[in-house]
Amino acid sequence: QKEVEQDPGPLSVPEGAIVSLNCTYSNSAFQYFMWYRQYSRKGPELLMYTYSSGNKEDGRFTAQVDKSSKYISLFIRDSQPSDSATYLCAMSAASGGSNYKLTFGKGTLLTVNP
Amino acid sequence: GAVVSQHPSWVICKSGTSVKIECRSLDFQATTMFWYRQFPKQSLMLMATSNEGSKATYEQGVEKDKFLINHASLTLSTLTVTSAHPEDSSFYICSATRANYGYTFGSGTRLTVV
């Protein structure tokens, strides 16, 4: 079993739809959870950064973490064509320093159609 | 916000030559920098972790003599691909971090070895 599982999609939705992306993980040591957006041939851009369980909202984006189920989600409201990208979940056991590493999901390719 | 500059954004080189990629944190001091490799439609694979002033820690299967990493200061890390071959063609991405501030990625370098 991989440490982080993420459905690669592709996912295609109409403009204005609510998008739900999710990842599951197996390592109970993970405490920091992130969602990145990556446009083609660009580096990942941090969207959401969450510690432990709970919800976090930032504009049209909401991140949810359920540590008991080892399940994290990213919701995008009122999706726009500019949201079309690959979304990567990532997680780590520590928040920084030399002894932590990010473990990524495979990424979900999202297309929002006008 | 935190900005990481990666240069060059793309490079083409002949087989057998070496290529250097630079990663700079522009507005913060990065205690740790990471180098990733990403193949098309794949997630980021961690190659090595580098801390300023010390030797890099390489992931299993990554040749340290082929991928030379130098982290001379808190704002600069370099990856040198030595004696590059076509199979080294990939998208290389760096990230920089400091405690409790998450991970900021560079824009990536597309390396093509011909």
Short mmCIF file of C-alpha atoms in Angstrom, two decimals:
data_model
loop_
_atom_site.label_atom_id
_atom_site.label_comp_id
_atom_site.label_asym_id
_atom_site.label_seq_id
_atom_site.Cartn_x
_atom_site.Cartn_y
_atom_site.Cartn_z
CA GLN A 1 0.00 0.00 0.00
CA LYS A 2 1.35 3.40 -0.94
CA GLU A 3 1.70 5.94 1.82
CA VAL A 4 -0.53 8.41 0.02
CA GLU A 5 -3.25 7.49 -2.46
CA GLN A 6 -4.82 10.03 -4.78
CA ASP A 7 -7.06 9.36 -7.75
CA PRO A 8 -5.24 10.80 -10.77
CA GLY A 9 -8.49 11.52 -12.63
CA PRO A 10 -8.81 13.20 -15.02
CA LEU A 11 -11.72 15.14 -13.59
CA SER A 12 -13.77 17.39 -15.87
CA VAL A 13 -16.44 19.74 -14.52
CA PRO A 14 -18.47 22.68 -15.85
CA GLU A 15 -17.66 26.20 -14.74
CA GLY A 16 -19.33 27.05 -11.44
CA ALA A 17 -19.37 23.47 -10.16
CA ILE A 18 -18.16 22.43 -6.73
CA VAL A 19 -15.07 20.28 -7.03
CA SER A 20 -14.11 17.69 -4.45
CA LEU A 21 -10.60 16.27 -4.40
CA ASN A 22 -9.31 13.84 -1.83
CA CYS A 23 -6.44 11.71 -0.63
CA THR A 24 -6.07 8.85 1.78
CA TYR A 25 -2.94 7.95 3.65
CA SER A 26 -1.61 5.15 5.78
CA ASN A 27 1.08 6.78 7.94
CA SER A 28 -0.48 7.86 11.23
CA ALA A 29 2.57 10.04 11.94
CA PHE A 30 1.49 12.58 9.34
CA GLN A 31 0.32 15.77 11.02
CA TYR A 32 0.80 18.49 8.40
CA PHE A 33 -1.33 18.40 5.30
CA MET A 34 -1.04 20.51 2.20
CA TRP A 35 -2.68 20.99 -1.13
CA TYR A 36 -0.69 22.25 -4.06
CA ARG A 37 -1.79 23.38 -7.49
CA GLN A 38 0.54 22.71 -10.38
CA TYR A 39 0.09 24.15 -13.83
CA SER A 40 1.74 22.39 -16.73
CA ARG A 41 5.53 22.75 -16.69
CA LYS A 42 5.52 24.84 -13.52
CA GLY A 43 6.45 24.21 -9.93
CA PRO A 44 3.70 23.43 -7.39
CA GLU A 45 2.00 26.39 -5.74
CA LEU A 46 0.82 26.04 -2.15
CA LEU A 47 -2.96 26.43 -1.79
CA MET A 48 -3.71 25.22 1.70
CA TYR A 49 -1.63 24.27 4.73
CA THR A 50 -3.34 22.51 7.63
CA TYR A 51 -2.14 21.08 10.88
CA SER A 52 -3.92 18.06 12.36
CA SER A 53 -7.67 17.50 11.97
CA GLY A 54 -10.25 20.11 11.11
CA ASN A 55 -11.32 22.49 8.40
CA LYS A 56 -9.63 25.50 6.90
CA GLU A 57 -11.18 27.92 4.47
CA ASP A 58 -9.51 30.41 2.16
CA GLY A 59 -11.72 32.11 -0.37
CA ARG A 60 -13.21 29.50 -2.67
CA PHE A 61 -11.03 26.74 -1.22
CA THR A 62 -11.78 24.58 1.83
CA ALA A 63 -9.44 21.93 3.15
CA GLN A 64 -10.64 19.21 5.48
CA VAL A 65 -8.57 16.75 7.43
CA ASP A 66 -9.97 13.70 9.19
CA LYS A 67 -7.07 12.01 10.93
CA SER A 68 -9.25 9.27 12.39
CA SER A 69 -10.10 8.13 8.87
CA LYS A 70 -6.73 9.17 7.39
CA TYR A 71 -8.59 11.14 4.76
CA ILE A 72 -8.11 14.67 3.50
CA SER A 73 -10.18 16.71 1.08
CA LEU A 74 -10.02 19.92 -0.89
CA PHE A 75 -13.22 21.59 -2.03
CA ILE A 76 -13.29 24.27 -4.69
CA ARG A 77 -16.47 26.36 -4.88
CA ASP A 78 -17.60 28.21 -7.97
CA SER A 79 -14.86 26.59 -10.02
CA GLN A 80 -13.33 28.66 -12.81
CA PRO A 81 -11.49 27.68 -16.00
CA SER A 82 -8.37 29.14 -14.40
CA ASP A 83 -8.61 26.42 -11.76
CA SER A 84 -7.74 23.86 -14.42
CA ALA A 85 -4.50 22.28 -13.21
CA THR A 86 -3.12 19.27 -11.41
CA TYR A 87 -3.85 19.25 -7.69
CA LEU A 88 -1.39 17.47 -5.46
CA CYS A 89 -1.95 16.52 -1.86
CA ALA A 90 1.14 16.37 0.33
CA MET A 91 1.78 15.57 3.94
CA SER A 92 4.56 15.32 6.47
CA ALA A 93 5.20 14.29 10.03
CA ALA A 94 6.98 17.52 10.94
CA SER A 95 6.61 21.16 10.04
CA GLY A 96 10.12 21.92 9.05
CA GLY A 97 13.76 21.31 9.64
CA SER A 98 16.03 18.71 8.20
CA ASN A 99 14.30 15.58 9.39
CA TYR A 100 10.98 15.87 7.73
CA LYS A 101 9.94 15.06 4.17
CA LEU A 102 6.90 15.74 2.10
CA THR A 103 5.09 12.74 0.74
CA PHE A 104 2.99 13.54 -2.31
CA GLY A 105 -0.03 11.98 -3.88
CA LYS A 106 0.09 11.37 -7.60
CA GLY A 107 -2.01 14.43 -8.33
CA THR A 108 -5.47 14.84 -9.83
CA LEU A 109 -5.78 16.54 -13.20
CA LEU A 110 -8.76 18.91 -13.13
CA THR A 111 -10.33 20.61 -16.13
CA VAL A 112 -13.02 23.25 -15.64
CA ASN A 113 -14.95 23.79 -18.84
CA PRO A 114 -16.37 27.25 -19.66
CA GLY B 1 5.21 35.82 0.77
CA ALA B 2 8.02 33.33 0.41
CA VAL B 3 9.52 33.21 -3.07
CA VAL B 4 11.88 30.62 -4.47
CA SER B 5 13.63 31.35 -7.72
CA GLN B 6 14.90 28.47 -9.84
CA HIS B 7 17.15 28.92 -12.83
CA PRO B 8 17.28 28.02 -15.66
CA SER B 9 13.68 27.20 -16.47
CA TRP B 10 14.73 24.95 -19.29
CA VAL B 11 17.99 23.65 -20.66
CA ILE B 12 19.07 21.40 -23.48
CA CYS B 13 22.48 19.80 -23.26
CA LYS B 14 24.52 17.21 -25.08
CA SER B 15 24.97 13.74 -23.66
CA GLY B 16 28.05 13.57 -21.46
CA THR B 17 28.04 17.19 -20.38
CA SER B 18 27.13 18.60 -16.97
CA VAL B 19 24.30 20.96 -16.11
CA LYS B 20 23.91 23.14 -13.04
CA ILE B 21 20.53 24.21 -11.70
CA GLU B 22 20.23 26.97 -9.10
CA CYS B 23 17.60 27.40 -6.43
CA ARG B 24 17.40 30.62 -4.43
CA SER B 25 15.10 31.66 -1.63
CA LEU B 26 14.60 35.35 -2.30
CA ASP B 27 12.98 36.74 0.82
CA PHE B 28 13.71 34.21 3.54
CA GLN B 29 16.51 32.08 4.83
CA ALA B 30 15.87 28.43 4.07
CA THR B 31 17.18 26.02 6.64
CA THR B 32 16.49 23.11 4.36
CA MET B 33 16.14 22.72 0.62
CA PHE B 34 14.82 19.74 -1.26
CA TRP B 35 15.34 18.56 -4.81
CA TYR B 36 12.65 16.67 -6.66
CA ARG B 37 12.33 15.01 -10.00
CA GLN B 38 9.06 14.71 -11.88
CA PHE B 39 8.35 12.62 -14.93
CA PRO B 40 5.36 13.39 -17.18
CA LYS B 41 2.04 12.69 -15.47
CA GLN B 42 3.84 11.51 -12.35
CA SER B 43 4.12 12.99 -8.91
CA LEU B 44 7.20 14.58 -7.45
CA MET B 45 9.88 12.16 -6.35
CA LEU B 46 12.25 13.40 -3.68
CA MET B 47 15.87 13.08 -4.73
CA ALA B 48 17.74 14.65 -1.83
CA THR B 49 17.54 16.89 1.18
CA SER B 50 20.17 19.52 1.75
CA ASN B 51 20.98 21.63 4.76
CA GLU B 52 23.14 24.69 4.61
CA GLY B 53 26.77 23.87 5.24
CA SER B 54 26.42 20.11 5.35
CA LYS B 55 26.31 17.21 2.94
CA ALA B 56 23.06 16.38 1.25
CA THR B 57 21.07 13.31 2.20
CA TYR B 58 20.10 11.32 -0.85
CA GLU B 59 17.07 9.10 -1.23
CA GLN B 60 17.56 5.45 -1.96
CA GLY B 61 18.39 4.82 -5.58
CA VAL B 62 19.63 8.34 -6.30
CA GLU B 63 23.27 8.43 -7.37
CA LYS B 64 25.01 11.05 -5.27
CA ASP B 65 28.00 11.16 -7.61
CA LYS B 66 25.75 11.91 -10.53
CA PHE B 67 23.49 14.46 -8.86
CA LEU B 68 25.80 16.79 -6.95
CA ILE B 69 24.08 19.07 -4.48
CA ASN B 70 25.70 22.07 -2.87
CA HIS B 71 24.01 24.22 -0.25
CA ALA B 72 26.57 26.92 0.37
CA SER B 73 24.31 29.46 2.03
CA LEU B 74 20.87 29.81 3.59
CA THR B 75 19.54 31.20 0.34
CA LEU B 76 21.21 29.12 -2.36
CA SER B 77 21.33 25.46 -3.28
CA THR B 78 22.58 24.02 -6.56
CA LEU B 79 22.01 20.70 -8.27
CA THR B 80 24.57 19.61 -10.84
CA VAL B 81 23.70 16.75 -13.13
CA THR B 82 27.06 15.33 -14.12
CA SER B 83 27.71 13.43 -17.34
CA ALA B 84 24.07 13.75 -18.29
CA HIS B 85 22.40 11.10 -20.41
CA PRO B 86 19.03 11.07 -22.17
CA GLU B 87 17.48 9.10 -19.32
CA ASP B 88 18.25 12.07 -17.04
CA SER B 89 15.84 14.20 -19.06
CA SER B 90 13.14 15.26 -16.63
CA PHE B 91 11.57 18.15 -14.77
CA TYR B 92 13.64 19.08 -11.71
CA ILE B 93 12.07 21.14 -8.96
CA CYS B 94 13.54 22.54 -5.77
CA SER B 95 11.75 23.59 -2.65
CA ALA B 96 12.87 25.58 0.35
CA THR B 97 11.52 25.56 3.85
CA ARG B 98 11.90 26.98 7.30
CA ALA B 99 10.15 25.74 10.41
CA ASN B 100 6.39 26.38 10.57
CA TYR B 101 6.30 28.15 7.21
CA GLY B 102 5.63 25.23 4.96
CA TYR B 103 7.38 24.50 1.72
CA THR B 104 7.80 26.84 -1.21
CA PHE B 105 8.65 25.44 -4.60
CA GLY B 106 10.67 26.85 -7.41
CA SER B 107 9.19 27.03 -10.90
CA GLY B 108 11.12 23.98 -12.06
CA THR B 109 13.76 23.25 -14.68
CA ARG B 110 13.04 21.16 -17.71
CA LEU B 111 16.19 19.30 -18.67
CA THR B 112 16.50 17.68 -22.07
CA VAL B 113 19.62 15.68 -22.82
CA VAL B 114 20.22 14.97 -26.50
#
